[in-house]
Amino acid sequence: MCKWRLTQGAAAAAFAHLPAAAASASASASSSASCGGCCFVVLLLWMSALALPCHEPGRAVPLPKATNSSSSSSSAAAAAAASSPASAGRHVRSYYHLSGDVHWRKLYSYNKFFLRIEPNGKVSGTKSQDCPDSIMAIRSVETGVVAVKSINSNYYLAMNKNGKVYGSKVFNNDCKLKERIEENGYNTYASYFWKHNGRQMFVALNGKGATKKGQRTRRKNTTAHFLPMAVEPRIDLYY
């Protein structure tokens, strides 16, 4: 609460700031001891004329908070990004080829083999960097699901329900592979339709460059890890 105390000396100084009419009224009011009510009214007028803020001692005056439009917009953008399906889950990443375009890649395995699909449909690994069968066209089928096709042999990378990896001339359910970027930066490719005892089956190459049965693969096993390497499209090869 604000406590006001007015002395006789201060009254004259205070009334000097008021207009002439108010000063004369205040003077006549102060000269009469019986006009206490009028003096109270004059004090209220004086208080409103000065309009000085009164704060309790020892209490900090709260300052208005400044609004930052850029921070508000960034917060809104962050909230929208957090609520989007693409950001949900720990392992979801941005796949730059999910726009539907075809991207040419070589799948370089953690075991230092290039994945290839030979003209007879056999899937294996090769150490040769110039093998045309290792150039793959990767196309998005659904979100996080891709089709991988050898440019030269014209076979799709596929896995059947028994976990066998092979090349298919015709695109079917065996050719749909779930692509995921692992924590080490390599990609894994698991069958979209088939599982073994509830476990996902992955495309993998062993230490000799041969394919492994899907039942014997695990996500954390580096034999199933591939690094997509960009390839410049060639005029003599087409998708």
PDB file of C-alpha atoms in Angstrom:
ATOM      1  CA  MET A   1       0.000   0.000   0.000  1.00  0.00           C
ATOM      2  CA  CYS A   2       1.169   3.530  -0.751  1.00  0.00           C
ATOM      3  CA  LYS A   3       1.228   5.800   2.294  1.00  0.00           C
ATOM      4  CA  TRP A   4       1.004   9.532   1.723  1.00  0.00           C
ATOM      5  CA  ARG A   5       1.931  12.072   4.408  1.00  0.00           C
ATOM      6  CA  LEU A   6       1.398  15.780   3.790  1.00  0.00           C
ATOM      7  CA  THR A   7       2.975  18.396   6.055  1.00  0.00           C
ATOM      8  CA  GLN A   8       2.096  22.076   6.211  1.00  0.00           C
ATOM      9  CA  GLY A   9       5.239  23.125   4.389  1.00  0.00           C
ATOM     10  CA  ALA A  10       4.771  20.511   1.710  1.00  0.00           C
ATOM     11  CA  ALA A  11       1.160  21.534   1.191  1.00  0.00           C
ATOM     12  CA  ALA A  12       2.109  24.971  -0.018  1.00  0.00           C
ATOM     13  CA  ALA A  13       4.711  23.553  -2.394  1.00  0.00           C
ATOM     14  CA  ALA A  14       2.314  20.982  -3.688  1.00  0.00           C
ATOM     15  CA  PHE A  15      -0.464  23.511  -4.282  1.00  0.00           C
ATOM     16  CA  ALA A  16       1.962  25.667  -6.276  1.00  0.00           C
ATOM     17  CA  HIS A  17       1.941  23.063  -9.084  1.00  0.00           C
ATOM     18  CA  LEU A  18      -1.838  23.205  -9.431  1.00  0.00           C
ATOM     19  CA  PRO A  19      -3.719  25.648 -11.670  1.00  0.00           C
ATOM     20  CA  ALA A  20      -4.741  29.019 -10.162  1.00  0.00           C
ATOM     21  CA  ALA A  21      -8.339  27.946  -9.585  1.00  0.00           C
ATOM     22  CA  ALA A  22      -7.327  24.715  -7.982  1.00  0.00           C
ATOM     23  CA  ALA A  23      -4.669  26.462  -5.895  1.00  0.00           C
ATOM     24  CA  SER A  24      -7.115  29.053  -4.540  1.00  0.00           C
ATOM     25  CA  ALA A  25      -9.629  26.338  -3.771  1.00  0.00           C
ATOM     26  CA  SER A  26      -6.947  24.326  -2.052  1.00  0.00           C
ATOM     27  CA  ALA A  27      -5.767  27.336  -0.056  1.00  0.00           C
ATOM     28  CA  SER A  28      -9.249  28.167   1.149  1.00  0.00           C
ATOM     29  CA  ALA A  29      -9.829  24.517   1.947  1.00  0.00           C
ATOM     30  CA  SER A  30      -6.646  24.298   3.998  1.00  0.00           C
ATOM     31  CA  SER A  31      -7.440  27.513   5.908  1.00  0.00           C
ATOM     32  CA  SER A  32     -10.590  26.015   7.287  1.00  0.00           C
ATOM     33  CA  ALA A  33     -10.042  23.177   9.748  1.00  0.00           C
ATOM     34  CA  SER A  34     -13.641  22.068   9.341  1.00  0.00           C
ATOM     35  CA  CYS A  35     -13.220  21.307   5.644  1.00  0.00           C
ATOM     36  CA  GLY A  36     -11.347  18.040   6.014  1.00  0.00           C
ATOM     37  CA  GLY A  37     -13.426  16.429   3.303  1.00  0.00           C
ATOM     38  CA  CYS A  38     -12.480  19.097   0.776  1.00  0.00           C
ATOM     39  CA  CYS A  39      -8.797  18.711   1.633  1.00  0.00           C
ATOM     40  CA  PHE A  40      -9.068  14.979   0.941  1.00  0.00           C
ATOM     41  CA  VAL A  41     -10.551  15.739  -2.481  1.00  0.00           C
ATOM     42  CA  VAL A  42      -7.736  18.188  -3.226  1.00  0.00           C
ATOM     43  CA  LEU A  43      -5.191  15.536  -2.270  1.00  0.00           C
ATOM     44  CA  LEU A  44      -6.795  13.125  -4.726  1.00  0.00           C
ATOM     45  CA  LEU A  45      -6.644  15.788  -7.452  1.00  0.00           C
ATOM     46  CA  TRP A  46      -3.009  16.444  -6.626  1.00  0.00           C
ATOM     47  CA  MET A  47      -2.223  12.744  -6.800  1.00  0.00           C
ATOM     48  CA  SER A  48      -3.895  12.403 -10.208  1.00  0.00           C
ATOM     49  CA  ALA A  49      -2.121  15.530 -11.480  1.00  0.00           C
ATOM     50  CA  LEU A  50       1.294  14.230 -10.563  1.00  0.00           C
ATOM     51  CA  ALA A  51       0.480  10.703 -11.848  1.00  0.00           C
ATOM     52  CA  LEU A  52       3.656   9.330 -10.373  1.00  0.00           C
ATOM     53  CA  PRO A  53       3.987   5.550 -10.017  1.00  0.00           C
ATOM     54  CA  CYS A  54       4.264   4.247  -6.535  1.00  0.00           C
ATOM     55  CA  HIS A  55       6.069   1.015  -5.802  1.00  0.00           C
ATOM     56  CA  GLU A  56       6.612  -0.762  -2.606  1.00  0.00           C
ATOM     57  CA  PRO A  57      10.218  -0.567  -1.407  1.00  0.00           C
ATOM     58  CA  GLY A  58      12.302  -3.637  -2.064  1.00  0.00           C
ATOM     59  CA  ARG A  59      10.019  -5.068  -4.766  1.00  0.00           C
ATOM     60  CA  ALA A  60      11.291  -5.223  -8.337  1.00  0.00           C
ATOM     61  CA  VAL A  61       9.109  -3.681 -10.998  1.00  0.00           C
ATOM     62  CA  PRO A  62       8.183  -6.257 -13.664  1.00  0.00           C
ATOM     63  CA  LEU A  63       9.164  -5.099 -17.147  1.00  0.00           C
ATOM     64  CA  PRO A  64       7.066  -5.884 -20.225  1.00  0.00           C
ATOM     65  CA  LYS A  65       8.334  -8.872 -22.176  1.00  0.00           C
ATOM     66  CA  ALA A  66       9.541  -8.119 -25.667  1.00  0.00           C
ATOM     67  CA  THR A  67       7.996 -10.205 -28.416  1.00  0.00           C
ATOM     68  CA  ASN A  68      10.324 -11.674 -30.988  1.00  0.00           C
ATOM     69  CA  SER A  69       8.565 -12.518 -34.224  1.00  0.00           C
ATOM     70  CA  SER A  70      11.472 -14.541 -35.524  1.00  0.00           C
ATOM     71  CA  SER A  71      11.668 -16.675 -32.396  1.00  0.00           C
ATOM     72  CA  SER A  72       7.911 -17.153 -32.424  1.00  0.00           C
ATOM     73  CA  SER A  73       7.950 -18.258 -36.028  1.00  0.00           C
ATOM     74  CA  SER A  74      10.901 -20.574 -35.420  1.00  0.00           C
ATOM     75  CA  SER A  75       9.129 -22.088 -32.428  1.00  0.00           C
ATOM     76  CA  ALA A  76       6.035 -22.654 -34.525  1.00  0.00           C
ATOM     77  CA  ALA A  77       8.132 -24.227 -37.274  1.00  0.00           C
ATOM     78  CA  ALA A  78       9.858 -26.471 -34.748  1.00  0.00           C
ATOM     79  CA  ALA A  79       6.516 -27.545 -33.326  1.00  0.00           C
ATOM     80  CA  ALA A  80       5.193 -28.281 -36.805  1.00  0.00           C
ATOM     81  CA  ALA A  81       8.310 -30.292 -37.642  1.00  0.00           C
ATOM     82  CA  ALA A  82       8.026 -32.258 -34.409  1.00  0.00           C
ATOM     83  CA  SER A  83       4.413 -33.126 -35.135  1.00  0.00           C
ATOM     84  CA  SER A  84       5.086 -34.198 -38.719  1.00  0.00           C
ATOM     85  CA  PRO A  85       5.174 -37.940 -39.451  1.00  0.00           C
ATOM     86  CA  ALA A  86       8.635 -37.635 -40.958  1.00  0.00           C
ATOM     87  CA  SER A  87      10.142 -36.678 -37.623  1.00  0.00           C
ATOM     88  CA  ALA A  88       8.407 -39.343 -35.584  1.00  0.00           C
ATOM     89  CA  GLY A  89      10.614 -42.177 -34.387  1.00  0.00           C
ATOM     90  CA  ARG A  90      14.290 -42.377 -33.640  1.00  0.00           C
ATOM     91  CA  HIS A  91      15.586 -43.889 -36.841  1.00  0.00           C
ATOM     92  CA  VAL A  92      13.537 -42.015 -39.411  1.00  0.00           C
ATOM     93  CA  ARG A  93      15.783 -40.049 -41.771  1.00  0.00           C
ATOM     94  CA  SER A  94      15.422 -37.840 -44.838  1.00  0.00           C
ATOM     95  CA  TYR A  95      15.617 -39.838 -48.047  1.00  0.00           C
ATOM     96  CA  TYR A  96      16.441 -37.499 -50.889  1.00  0.00           C
ATOM     97  CA  HIS A  97      15.264 -39.956 -53.553  1.00  0.00           C
ATOM     98  CA  LEU A  98      11.717 -40.311 -52.189  1.00  0.00           C
ATOM     99  CA  SER A  99      10.379 -37.807 -54.707  1.00  0.00           C
ATOM    100  CA  GLY A 100       9.794 -40.597 -57.226  1.00  0.00           C
ATOM    101  CA  ASP A 101      12.817 -39.827 -59.407  1.00  0.00           C
ATOM    102  CA  VAL A 102      15.282 -42.541 -60.347  1.00  0.00           C
ATOM    103  CA  HIS A 103      18.772 -42.247 -58.880  1.00  0.00           C
ATOM    104  CA  TRP A 104      21.758 -44.195 -60.070  1.00  0.00           C
ATOM    105  CA  ARG A 105      23.853 -45.710 -57.303  1.00  0.00           C
ATOM    106  CA  LYS A 106      26.423 -48.386 -56.565  1.00  0.00           C
ATOM    107  CA  LEU A 107      25.743 -50.256 -53.348  1.00  0.00           C
ATOM    108  CA  TYR A 108      29.119 -50.660 -51.678  1.00  0.00           C
ATOM    109  CA  SER A 109      28.985 -53.195 -48.857  1.00  0.00           C
ATOM    110  CA  TYR A 110      30.703 -52.901 -45.515  1.00  0.00           C
ATOM    111  CA  ASN A 111      32.722 -55.960 -46.619  1.00  0.00           C
ATOM    112  CA  LYS A 112      34.116 -53.912 -49.540  1.00  0.00           C
ATOM    113  CA  PHE A 113      32.043 -55.523 -52.303  1.00  0.00           C
ATOM    114  CA  PHE A 114      29.912 -53.831 -54.937  1.00  0.00           C
ATOM    115  CA  LEU A 115      26.496 -55.463 -55.111  1.00  0.00           C
ATOM    116  CA  ARG A 116      25.711 -56.665 -58.637  1.00  0.00           C
ATOM    117  CA  ILE A 117      22.975 -58.564 -60.461  1.00  0.00           C
ATOM    118  CA  GLU A 118      24.512 -60.649 -63.215  1.00  0.00           C
ATOM    119  CA  PRO A 119      22.878 -61.199 -66.646  1.00  0.00           C
ATOM    120  CA  ASN A 120      21.687 -64.635 -65.472  1.00  0.00           C
ATOM    121  CA  GLY A 121      19.870 -63.092 -62.474  1.00  0.00           C
ATOM    122  CA  LYS A 122      22.417 -64.144 -59.852  1.00  0.00           C
ATOM    123  CA  VAL A 123      23.088 -61.626 -57.095  1.00  0.00           C
ATOM    124  CA  SER A 124      26.656 -61.413 -55.810  1.00  0.00           C
ATOM    125  CA  GLY A 125      29.425 -59.017 -54.869  1.00  0.00           C
ATOM    126  CA  THR A 126      32.361 -57.861 -56.963  1.00  0.00           C
ATOM    127  CA  LYS A 127      35.568 -56.008 -56.188  1.00  0.00           C
ATOM    128  CA  SER A 128      35.619 -54.403 -59.634  1.00  0.00           C
ATOM    129  CA  GLN A 129      34.660 -50.750 -59.649  1.00  0.00           C
ATOM    130  CA  ASP A 130      33.906 -50.844 -63.394  1.00  0.00           C
ATOM    131  CA  CYS A 131      31.409 -53.714 -63.399  1.00  0.00           C
ATOM    132  CA  PRO A 132      28.321 -52.446 -65.305  1.00  0.00           C
ATOM    133  CA  ASP A 133      26.084 -54.947 -63.473  1.00  0.00           C
ATOM    134  CA  SER A 134      26.727 -53.083 -60.220  1.00  0.00           C
ATOM    135  CA  ILE A 135      25.121 -49.849 -61.405  1.00  0.00           C
ATOM    136  CA  MET A 136      21.674 -49.741 -59.811  1.00  0.00           C
ATOM    137  CA  ALA A 137      18.656 -47.567 -60.428  1.00  0.00           C
ATOM    138  CA  ILE A 138      16.873 -46.888 -57.139  1.00  0.00           C
ATOM    139  CA  ARG A 139      13.290 -45.722 -57.343  1.00  0.00           C
ATOM    140  CA  SER A 140      10.910 -44.941 -54.496  1.00  0.00           C
ATOM    141  CA  VAL A 141       7.804 -47.137 -54.420  1.00  0.00           C
ATOM    142  CA  GLU A 142       6.364 -45.922 -51.117  1.00  0.00           C
ATOM    143  CA  THR A 143       7.703 -43.883 -48.234  1.00  0.00           C
ATOM    144  CA  GLY A 144      10.802 -45.736 -47.100  1.00  0.00           C
ATOM    145  CA  VAL A 145      10.252 -48.528 -49.669  1.00  0.00           C
ATOM    146  CA  VAL A 146      12.372 -48.731 -52.806  1.00  0.00           C
ATOM    147  CA  ALA A 147      12.906 -50.842 -55.905  1.00  0.00           C
ATOM    148  CA  VAL A 148      16.524 -51.572 -56.875  1.00  0.00           C
ATOM    149  CA  LYS A 149      17.237 -52.540 -60.475  1.00  0.00           C
ATOM    150  CA  SER A 150      20.482 -53.295 -62.270  1.00  0.00           C
ATOM    151  CA  ILE A 151      20.856 -50.956 -65.236  1.00  0.00           C
ATOM    152  CA  ASN A 152      22.889 -53.379 -67.335  1.00  0.00           C
ATOM    153  CA  SER A 153      21.253 -56.759 -66.636  1.00  0.00           C
ATOM    154  CA  ASN A 154      17.763 -55.293 -66.284  1.00  0.00           C
ATOM    155  CA  TYR A 155      16.997 -57.416 -63.181  1.00  0.00           C
ATOM    156  CA  TYR A 156      15.321 -56.249 -59.981  1.00  0.00           C
ATOM    157  CA  LEU A 157      16.896 -57.031 -56.625  1.00  0.00           C
ATOM    158  CA  ALA A 158      14.442 -59.362 -54.891  1.00  0.00           C
ATOM    159  CA  MET A 159      14.016 -61.659 -51.889  1.00  0.00           C
ATOM    160  CA  ASN A 160      11.475 -64.494 -51.687  1.00  0.00           C
ATOM    161  CA  LYS A 161       9.674 -65.808 -48.607  1.00  0.00           C
ATOM    162  CA  ASN A 162      12.449 -68.361 -48.022  1.00  0.00           C
ATOM    163  CA  GLY A 163      15.007 -65.555 -47.633  1.00  0.00           C
ATOM    164  CA  LYS A 164      16.744 -66.202 -50.945  1.00  0.00           C
ATOM    165  CA  VAL A 165      18.137 -63.121 -52.687  1.00  0.00           C
ATOM    166  CA  TYR A 166      17.808 -63.240 -56.467  1.00  0.00           C
ATOM    167  CA  GLY A 167      17.243 -61.152 -59.583  1.00  0.00           C
ATOM    168  CA  SER A 168      13.705 -60.807 -60.936  1.00  0.00           C
ATOM    169  CA  LYS A 169      12.863 -59.766 -64.479  1.00  0.00           C
ATOM    170  CA  VAL A 170       9.377 -58.691 -63.416  1.00  0.00           C
ATOM    171  CA  PHE A 171       8.639 -56.288 -60.580  1.00  0.00           C
ATOM    172  CA  ASN A 172       6.601 -58.003 -57.864  1.00  0.00           C
ATOM    173  CA  ASN A 173       6.219 -58.063 -54.089  1.00  0.00           C
ATOM    174  CA  ASP A 174       9.628 -59.725 -53.686  1.00  0.00           C
ATOM    175  CA  CYS A 175      11.205 -56.615 -55.204  1.00  0.00           C
ATOM    176  CA  LYS A 176       9.911 -54.186 -52.561  1.00  0.00           C
ATOM    177  CA  LEU A 177      12.674 -53.423 -50.081  1.00  0.00           C
ATOM    178  CA  LYS A 178      12.535 -51.297 -46.958  1.00  0.00           C
ATOM    179  CA  GLU A 179      15.449 -48.897 -46.984  1.00  0.00           C
ATOM    180  CA  ARG A 180      16.764 -47.503 -43.736  1.00  0.00           C
ATOM    181  CA  ILE A 181      19.796 -45.410 -42.850  1.00  0.00           C
ATOM    182  CA  GLU A 182      21.568 -46.925 -39.873  1.00  0.00           C
ATOM    183  CA  GLU A 183      23.463 -45.076 -37.177  1.00  0.00           C
ATOM    184  CA  ASN A 184      26.827 -45.732 -38.848  1.00  0.00           C
ATOM    185  CA  GLY A 185      25.652 -44.009 -42.061  1.00  0.00           C
ATOM    186  CA  TYR A 186      25.183 -47.223 -44.060  1.00  0.00           C
ATOM    187  CA  ASN A 187      21.862 -48.373 -45.494  1.00  0.00           C
ATOM    188  CA  THR A 188      20.043 -51.645 -44.936  1.00  0.00           C
ATOM    189  CA  TYR A 189      17.567 -53.233 -47.340  1.00  0.00           C
ATOM    190  CA  ALA A 190      14.973 -55.576 -45.826  1.00  0.00           C
ATOM    191  CA  SER A 191      12.157 -57.471 -47.503  1.00  0.00           C
ATOM    192  CA  TYR A 192       8.941 -55.470 -47.324  1.00  0.00           C
ATOM    193  CA  PHE A 193       6.596 -58.474 -47.430  1.00  0.00           C
ATOM    194  CA  TRP A 194       8.485 -61.393 -45.944  1.00  0.00           C
ATOM    195  CA  LYS A 195       9.711 -62.068 -42.418  1.00  0.00           C
ATOM    196  CA  HIS A 196      11.161 -65.072 -40.637  1.00  0.00           C
ATOM    197  CA  ASN A 197       9.580 -65.813 -37.233  1.00  0.00           C
ATOM    198  CA  GLY A 198       8.631 -62.169 -36.963  1.00  0.00           C
ATOM    199  CA  ARG A 199      12.165 -60.996 -37.773  1.00  0.00           C
ATOM    200  CA  GLN A 200      13.042 -58.898 -40.773  1.00  0.00           C
ATOM    201  CA  MET A 201      15.230 -60.443 -43.461  1.00  0.00           C
ATOM    202  CA  PHE A 202      17.968 -58.310 -45.035  1.00  0.00           C
ATOM    203  CA  VAL A 203      19.973 -58.323 -48.240  1.00  0.00           C
ATOM    204  CA  ALA A 204      23.531 -59.216 -47.167  1.00  0.00           C
ATOM    205  CA  LEU A 205      26.882 -60.307 -48.614  1.00  0.00           C
ATOM    206  CA  ASN A 206      29.298 -62.508 -46.701  1.00  0.00           C
ATOM    207  CA  GLY A 207      33.082 -62.169 -46.632  1.00  0.00           C
ATOM    208  CA  LYS A 208      33.405 -63.934 -50.001  1.00  0.00           C
ATOM    209  CA  GLY A 209      30.848 -61.756 -51.785  1.00  0.00           C
ATOM    210  CA  ALA A 210      28.076 -64.366 -51.816  1.00  0.00           C
ATOM    211  CA  THR A 211      24.540 -63.570 -50.705  1.00  0.00           C
ATOM    212  CA  LYS A 212      23.322 -64.743 -47.313  1.00  0.00           C
ATOM    213  CA  LYS A 213      19.957 -66.289 -46.551  1.00  0.00           C
ATOM    214  CA  GLY A 214      17.605 -63.733 -45.057  1.00  0.00           C
ATOM    215  CA  GLN A 215      16.983 -65.920 -41.988  1.00  0.00           C
ATOM    216  CA  ARG A 216      20.657 -65.567 -41.033  1.00  0.00           C
ATOM    217  CA  THR A 217      20.790 -61.795 -41.232  1.00  0.00           C
ATOM    218  CA  ARG A 218      20.320 -59.143 -38.577  1.00  0.00           C
ATOM    219  CA  ARG A 219      20.073 -55.387 -38.778  1.00  0.00           C
ATOM    220  CA  LYS A 220      23.181 -54.831 -36.658  1.00  0.00           C
ATOM    221  CA  ASN A 221      25.235 -57.298 -38.711  1.00  0.00           C
ATOM    222  CA  THR A 222      27.549 -55.273 -40.966  1.00  0.00           C
ATOM    223  CA  THR A 223      27.217 -57.848 -43.770  1.00  0.00           C
ATOM    224  CA  ALA A 224      23.797 -56.239 -44.415  1.00  0.00           C
ATOM    225  CA  HIS A 225      25.162 -52.676 -44.519  1.00  0.00           C
ATOM    226  CA  PHE A 226      25.573 -50.897 -47.853  1.00  0.00           C
ATOM    227  CA  LEU A 227      26.789 -47.429 -48.738  1.00  0.00           C
ATOM    228  CA  PRO A 228      24.995 -45.888 -51.764  1.00  0.00           C
ATOM    229  CA  MET A 229      27.571 -44.235 -54.020  1.00  0.00           C
ATOM    230  CA  ALA A 230      26.389 -41.760 -56.635  1.00  0.00           C
ATOM    231  CA  VAL A 231      26.902 -42.697 -60.277  1.00  0.00           C
ATOM    232  CA  GLU A 232      26.722 -40.329 -63.218  1.00  0.00           C
ATOM    233  CA  PRO A 233      24.001 -41.542 -65.627  1.00  0.00           C
ATOM    234  CA  ARG A 234      25.329 -42.811 -68.948  1.00  0.00           C
ATOM    235  CA  ILE A 235      23.704 -42.351 -72.339  1.00  0.00           C
ATOM    236  CA  ASP A 236      24.376 -45.933 -73.427  1.00  0.00           C
ATOM    237  CA  LEU A 237      22.569 -47.325 -70.369  1.00  0.00           C
ATOM    238  CA  TYR A 238      18.982 -46.515 -69.535  1.00  0.00           C
ATOM    239  CA  TYR A 239      16.380 -47.496 -66.977  1.00  0.00           C
TER     240      TYR A 239
END
